[in-house]
Amino acid sequence: MANTTVRGATAIHGQNPQYLVESVIRNRIYESAYWKEHCFALTAETIIDKAIELKAIGGVYGNQKPTEFLCLLLKLLQIQPEKEILLEYLQADEFKYLRALAAMYIRMTFRPVDVYEVLEPLLKDYRKLRYRGMGGYSIIHMDEFVDQLLTEERVCDLILPRITKRDVLEDLEEIGPRKSRLLDAMEGKSEHGSEKSRSRSRSSDRSGRSRSPASARSRSRSRSSSRGRSLSRGSKAPSSPGSRYVSRSRSRSRSGSVYRSRSRSISPDRLDGSANGSPPRFRSRSRSISPDRMDTTG
């Protein structure tokens, strides 16, 4: 009686739910010690405690021994819990092996449209799972396990019921297009980048407008200062026509004048003498002999 399906259970894919597990593996589960000790008289409520205690998922290992994961899966097929209870199993984020067990059961019993709608959100779960197989233990992730349920025909050493391809369901308009999380993230980044570029362009325009009057003022000041310098240089030019040279270098003189010419100039008395016709007076610095001395020596 412990191996029979609960009364009132509906047929799945036209057969007894327990027959979804192959007969060879099913008989090994019935003979296993875990099935006899821990799976007896389990209900939809008490099976949660057993699922939380799971340490790994997988099919058969060693000498074709079934894992605890397969035993609890067969028990779910035997008691056939309601759909709302299974969805509550999936909502338990803190119990990842309970979620994996519910995902496996949903893949084997639900309609193809419901399978895609319920399991695809689990592709965002990247937690690690221990998988036990013929080669020992290995590590996989929850999204990898769900992807295997949606794409492969054999998972955990069980042949899964055939499922209609998603593109076929989309052509028949029974399901909407798949929402890609990566595409949404890329669109979010592009929108965020466009907003940043717009804000930068606006800030640059504002800064350009604020700098324009200051630059105009600085330009006007530089122009006025250059004009003032040119006028000051023009005012220092000599106004008298009689002066020949004007020195721009600053020097010190006894008379206290600020500017002094370094060039040799002609004194005014010499200029007057040459103008009256009288010979200018010169003073020789070289040693000369007077004529009377020349006569005495000769």
mmCIF file of C-alpha atoms in Angstrom, residues 124-251:
data_model
loop_
_atom_site.group_PDB
_atom_site.id
_atom_site.type_symbol
_atom_site.label_atom_id
_atom_site.label_comp_id
_atom_site.label_asym_id
_atom_site.label_seq_id
_atom_site.Cartn_x
_atom_site.Cartn_y
_atom_site.Cartn_z
ATOM 1 C CA LYS A 124 18.028 34.412 -12.522
ATOM 2 C CA ASP A 125 19.022 32.127 -9.631
ATOM 3 C CA TYR A 126 22.808 31.535 -9.707
ATOM 4 C CA ARG A 127 23.256 29.574 -6.492
ATOM 5 C CA LYS A 128 25.403 26.478 -6.424
ATOM 6 C CA LEU A 129 24.009 22.952 -6.208
ATOM 7 C CA ARG A 130 25.814 19.702 -5.503
ATOM 8 C CA TYR A 131 25.129 17.035 -8.107
ATOM 9 C CA ARG A 132 25.731 13.382 -7.311
ATOM 10 C CA GLY A 133 26.139 10.974 -10.201
ATOM 11 C CA MET A 134 28.083 7.939 -11.281
ATOM 12 C CA GLY A 135 31.301 9.954 -11.298
ATOM 13 C CA GLY A 136 30.859 11.307 -7.786
ATOM 14 C CA TYR A 137 29.983 14.814 -6.677
ATOM 15 C CA SER A 138 30.155 17.907 -8.868
ATOM 16 C CA ILE A 139 29.001 21.512 -8.697
ATOM 17 C CA ILE A 140 26.350 23.043 -10.935
ATOM 18 C CA HIS A 141 24.219 26.166 -10.617
ATOM 19 C CA MET A 142 20.499 26.575 -10.337
ATOM 20 C CA ASP A 143 20.183 28.347 -13.682
ATOM 21 C CA GLU A 144 22.109 25.515 -15.375
ATOM 22 C CA PHE A 145 19.788 22.951 -13.832
ATOM 23 C CA VAL A 146 16.683 24.841 -14.973
ATOM 24 C CA ASP A 147 18.139 25.265 -18.458
ATOM 25 C CA GLN A 148 18.672 21.503 -18.645
ATOM 26 C CA LEU A 149 15.034 20.969 -17.683
ATOM 27 C CA LEU A 150 13.902 23.264 -20.508
ATOM 28 C CA THR A 151 16.219 22.056 -23.253
ATOM 29 C CA GLU A 152 17.417 18.485 -22.599
ATOM 30 C CA GLU A 153 15.526 15.202 -22.801
ATOM 31 C CA ARG A 154 17.249 13.410 -19.900
ATOM 32 C CA VAL A 155 17.987 14.989 -16.532
ATOM 33 C CA CYS A 156 19.069 13.191 -13.333
ATOM 34 C CA ASP A 157 18.999 9.871 -15.216
ATOM 35 C CA LEU A 158 15.274 10.276 -15.958
ATOM 36 C CA ILE A 159 13.685 10.600 -19.375
ATOM 37 C CA LEU A 160 11.556 13.735 -19.284
ATOM 38 C CA PRO A 161 8.220 14.010 -21.072
ATOM 39 C CA ARG A 162 8.421 15.724 -24.424
ATOM 40 C CA ILE A 163 7.789 19.435 -24.403
ATOM 41 C CA THR A 164 6.835 21.742 -27.251
ATOM 42 C CA LYS A 165 9.552 24.134 -28.369
ATOM 43 C CA ARG A 166 9.177 27.706 -27.274
ATOM 44 C CA ASP A 167 9.388 29.192 -30.773
ATOM 45 C CA VAL A 168 6.482 26.970 -31.838
ATOM 46 C CA LEU A 169 4.387 28.237 -28.944
ATOM 47 C CA GLU A 170 5.310 31.805 -29.872
ATOM 48 C CA ASP A 171 4.184 31.216 -33.478
ATOM 49 C CA LEU A 172 0.894 29.839 -32.173
ATOM 50 C CA GLU A 173 0.605 32.918 -29.923
ATOM 51 C CA GLU A 174 0.131 30.757 -26.840
ATOM 52 C CA ILE A 175 3.034 32.427 -25.064
ATOM 53 C CA GLY A 176 4.675 35.815 -25.347
ATOM 54 C CA PRO A 177 8.292 36.459 -26.342
ATOM 55 C CA ARG A 178 10.913 35.648 -23.798
ATOM 56 C CA LYS A 179 12.145 38.538 -21.696
ATOM 57 C CA SER A 180 15.907 38.595 -21.621
ATOM 58 C CA ARG A 181 17.456 39.993 -18.473
ATOM 59 C CA LEU A 182 20.665 40.802 -20.328
ATOM 60 C CA LEU A 183 18.772 42.786 -22.969
ATOM 61 C CA ASP A 184 16.953 44.733 -20.274
ATOM 62 C CA ALA A 185 20.250 45.501 -18.573
ATOM 63 C CA MET A 186 21.785 46.693 -21.842
ATOM 64 C CA GLU A 187 18.802 48.906 -22.571
ATOM 65 C CA GLY A 188 18.996 50.320 -19.067
ATOM 66 C CA LYS A 189 22.698 51.126 -19.521
ATOM 67 C CA SER A 190 22.087 52.799 -22.881
ATOM 68 C CA GLU A 191 19.302 54.937 -21.441
ATOM 69 C CA HIS A 192 21.478 55.821 -18.456
ATOM 70 C CA GLY A 193 24.360 56.727 -20.773
ATOM 71 C CA SER A 194 22.136 58.939 -22.941
ATOM 72 C CA GLU A 195 20.883 60.737 -19.841
ATOM 73 C CA LYS A 196 24.469 61.308 -18.714
ATOM 74 C CA SER A 197 25.466 62.706 -22.116
ATOM 75 C CA ARG A 198 22.461 65.020 -22.094
ATOM 76 C CA SER A 199 23.268 66.294 -18.614
ATOM 77 C CA ARG A 200 26.905 66.844 -19.605
ATOM 78 C CA SER A 201 25.924 68.792 -22.716
ATOM 79 C CA ARG A 202 23.539 70.920 -20.678
ATOM 80 C CA SER A 203 26.183 71.643 -18.046
ATOM 81 C CA SER A 204 28.743 72.532 -20.733
ATOM 82 C CA ASP A 205 26.261 74.916 -22.370
ATOM 83 C CA ARG A 206 25.573 76.574 -19.023
ATOM 84 C CA SER A 207 29.266 76.893 -18.227
ATOM 85 C CA GLY A 208 29.923 78.353 -21.700
ATOM 86 C CA ARG A 209 27.195 80.920 -21.184
ATOM 87 C CA SER A 210 28.517 81.857 -17.749
ATOM 88 C CA ARG A 211 32.076 82.201 -19.016
ATOM 89 C CA SER A 212 31.222 84.313 -22.086
ATOM 90 C CA PRO A 213 30.698 87.685 -20.241
ATOM 91 C CA ALA A 214 33.857 87.143 -18.193
ATOM 92 C CA SER A 215 35.897 86.414 -21.309
ATOM 93 C CA ALA A 216 34.436 89.493 -23.014
ATOM 94 C CA ARG A 217 35.422 91.632 -20.032
ATOM 95 C CA SER A 218 38.955 90.240 -19.993
ATOM 96 C CA ARG A 219 39.319 90.871 -23.713
ATOM 97 C CA SER A 220 38.125 94.465 -23.379
ATOM 98 C CA ARG A 221 40.531 95.030 -20.466
ATOM 99 C CA SER A 222 43.478 93.648 -22.460
ATOM 100 C CA ARG A 223 42.600 95.819 -25.432
ATOM 101 C CA SER A 224 42.311 98.967 -23.289
ATOM 102 C CA SER A 225 45.623 98.199 -21.549
ATOM 103 C CA SER A 226 47.391 97.682 -24.896
ATOM 104 C CA ARG A 227 45.983 100.958 -26.180
ATOM 105 C CA GLY A 228 47.126 102.780 -23.025
ATOM 106 C CA ARG A 229 50.645 101.404 -23.419
ATOM 107 C CA SER A 230 50.823 102.546 -27.034
ATOM 108 C CA LEU A 231 49.635 106.029 -26.081
ATOM 109 C CA SER A 232 52.192 106.271 -23.255
ATOM 110 C CA ARG A 233 55.002 105.284 -25.599
ATOM 111 C CA GLY A 234 53.831 107.895 -28.088
ATOM 112 C CA SER A 235 53.826 110.594 -25.413
ATOM 113 C CA LYS A 236 57.519 109.934 -24.561
ATOM 114 C CA ALA A 237 58.633 110.790 -28.113
ATOM 115 C CA PRO A 238 60.669 114.105 -28.448
ATOM 116 C CA SER A 239 58.657 117.190 -29.390
ATOM 117 C CA SER A 240 61.597 119.625 -30.139
ATOM 118 C CA PRO A 241 63.087 119.419 -33.624
ATOM 119 C CA GLY A 242 66.579 120.505 -32.448
ATOM 120 C CA SER A 243 67.372 117.412 -30.451
ATOM 121 C CA ARG A 244 69.111 114.689 -32.430
ATOM 122 C CA TYR A 245 69.074 111.602 -30.183
ATOM 123 C CA VAL A 246 66.779 110.512 -27.355
ATOM 124 C CA SER A 247 67.822 107.697 -25.068
ATOM 125 C CA ARG A 248 65.166 105.337 -23.588
ATOM 126 C CA SER A 249 67.507 103.913 -20.977
ATOM 127 C CA ARG A 250 67.216 105.221 -17.436
ATOM 128 C CA SER A 251 70.452 106.744 -15.973
#
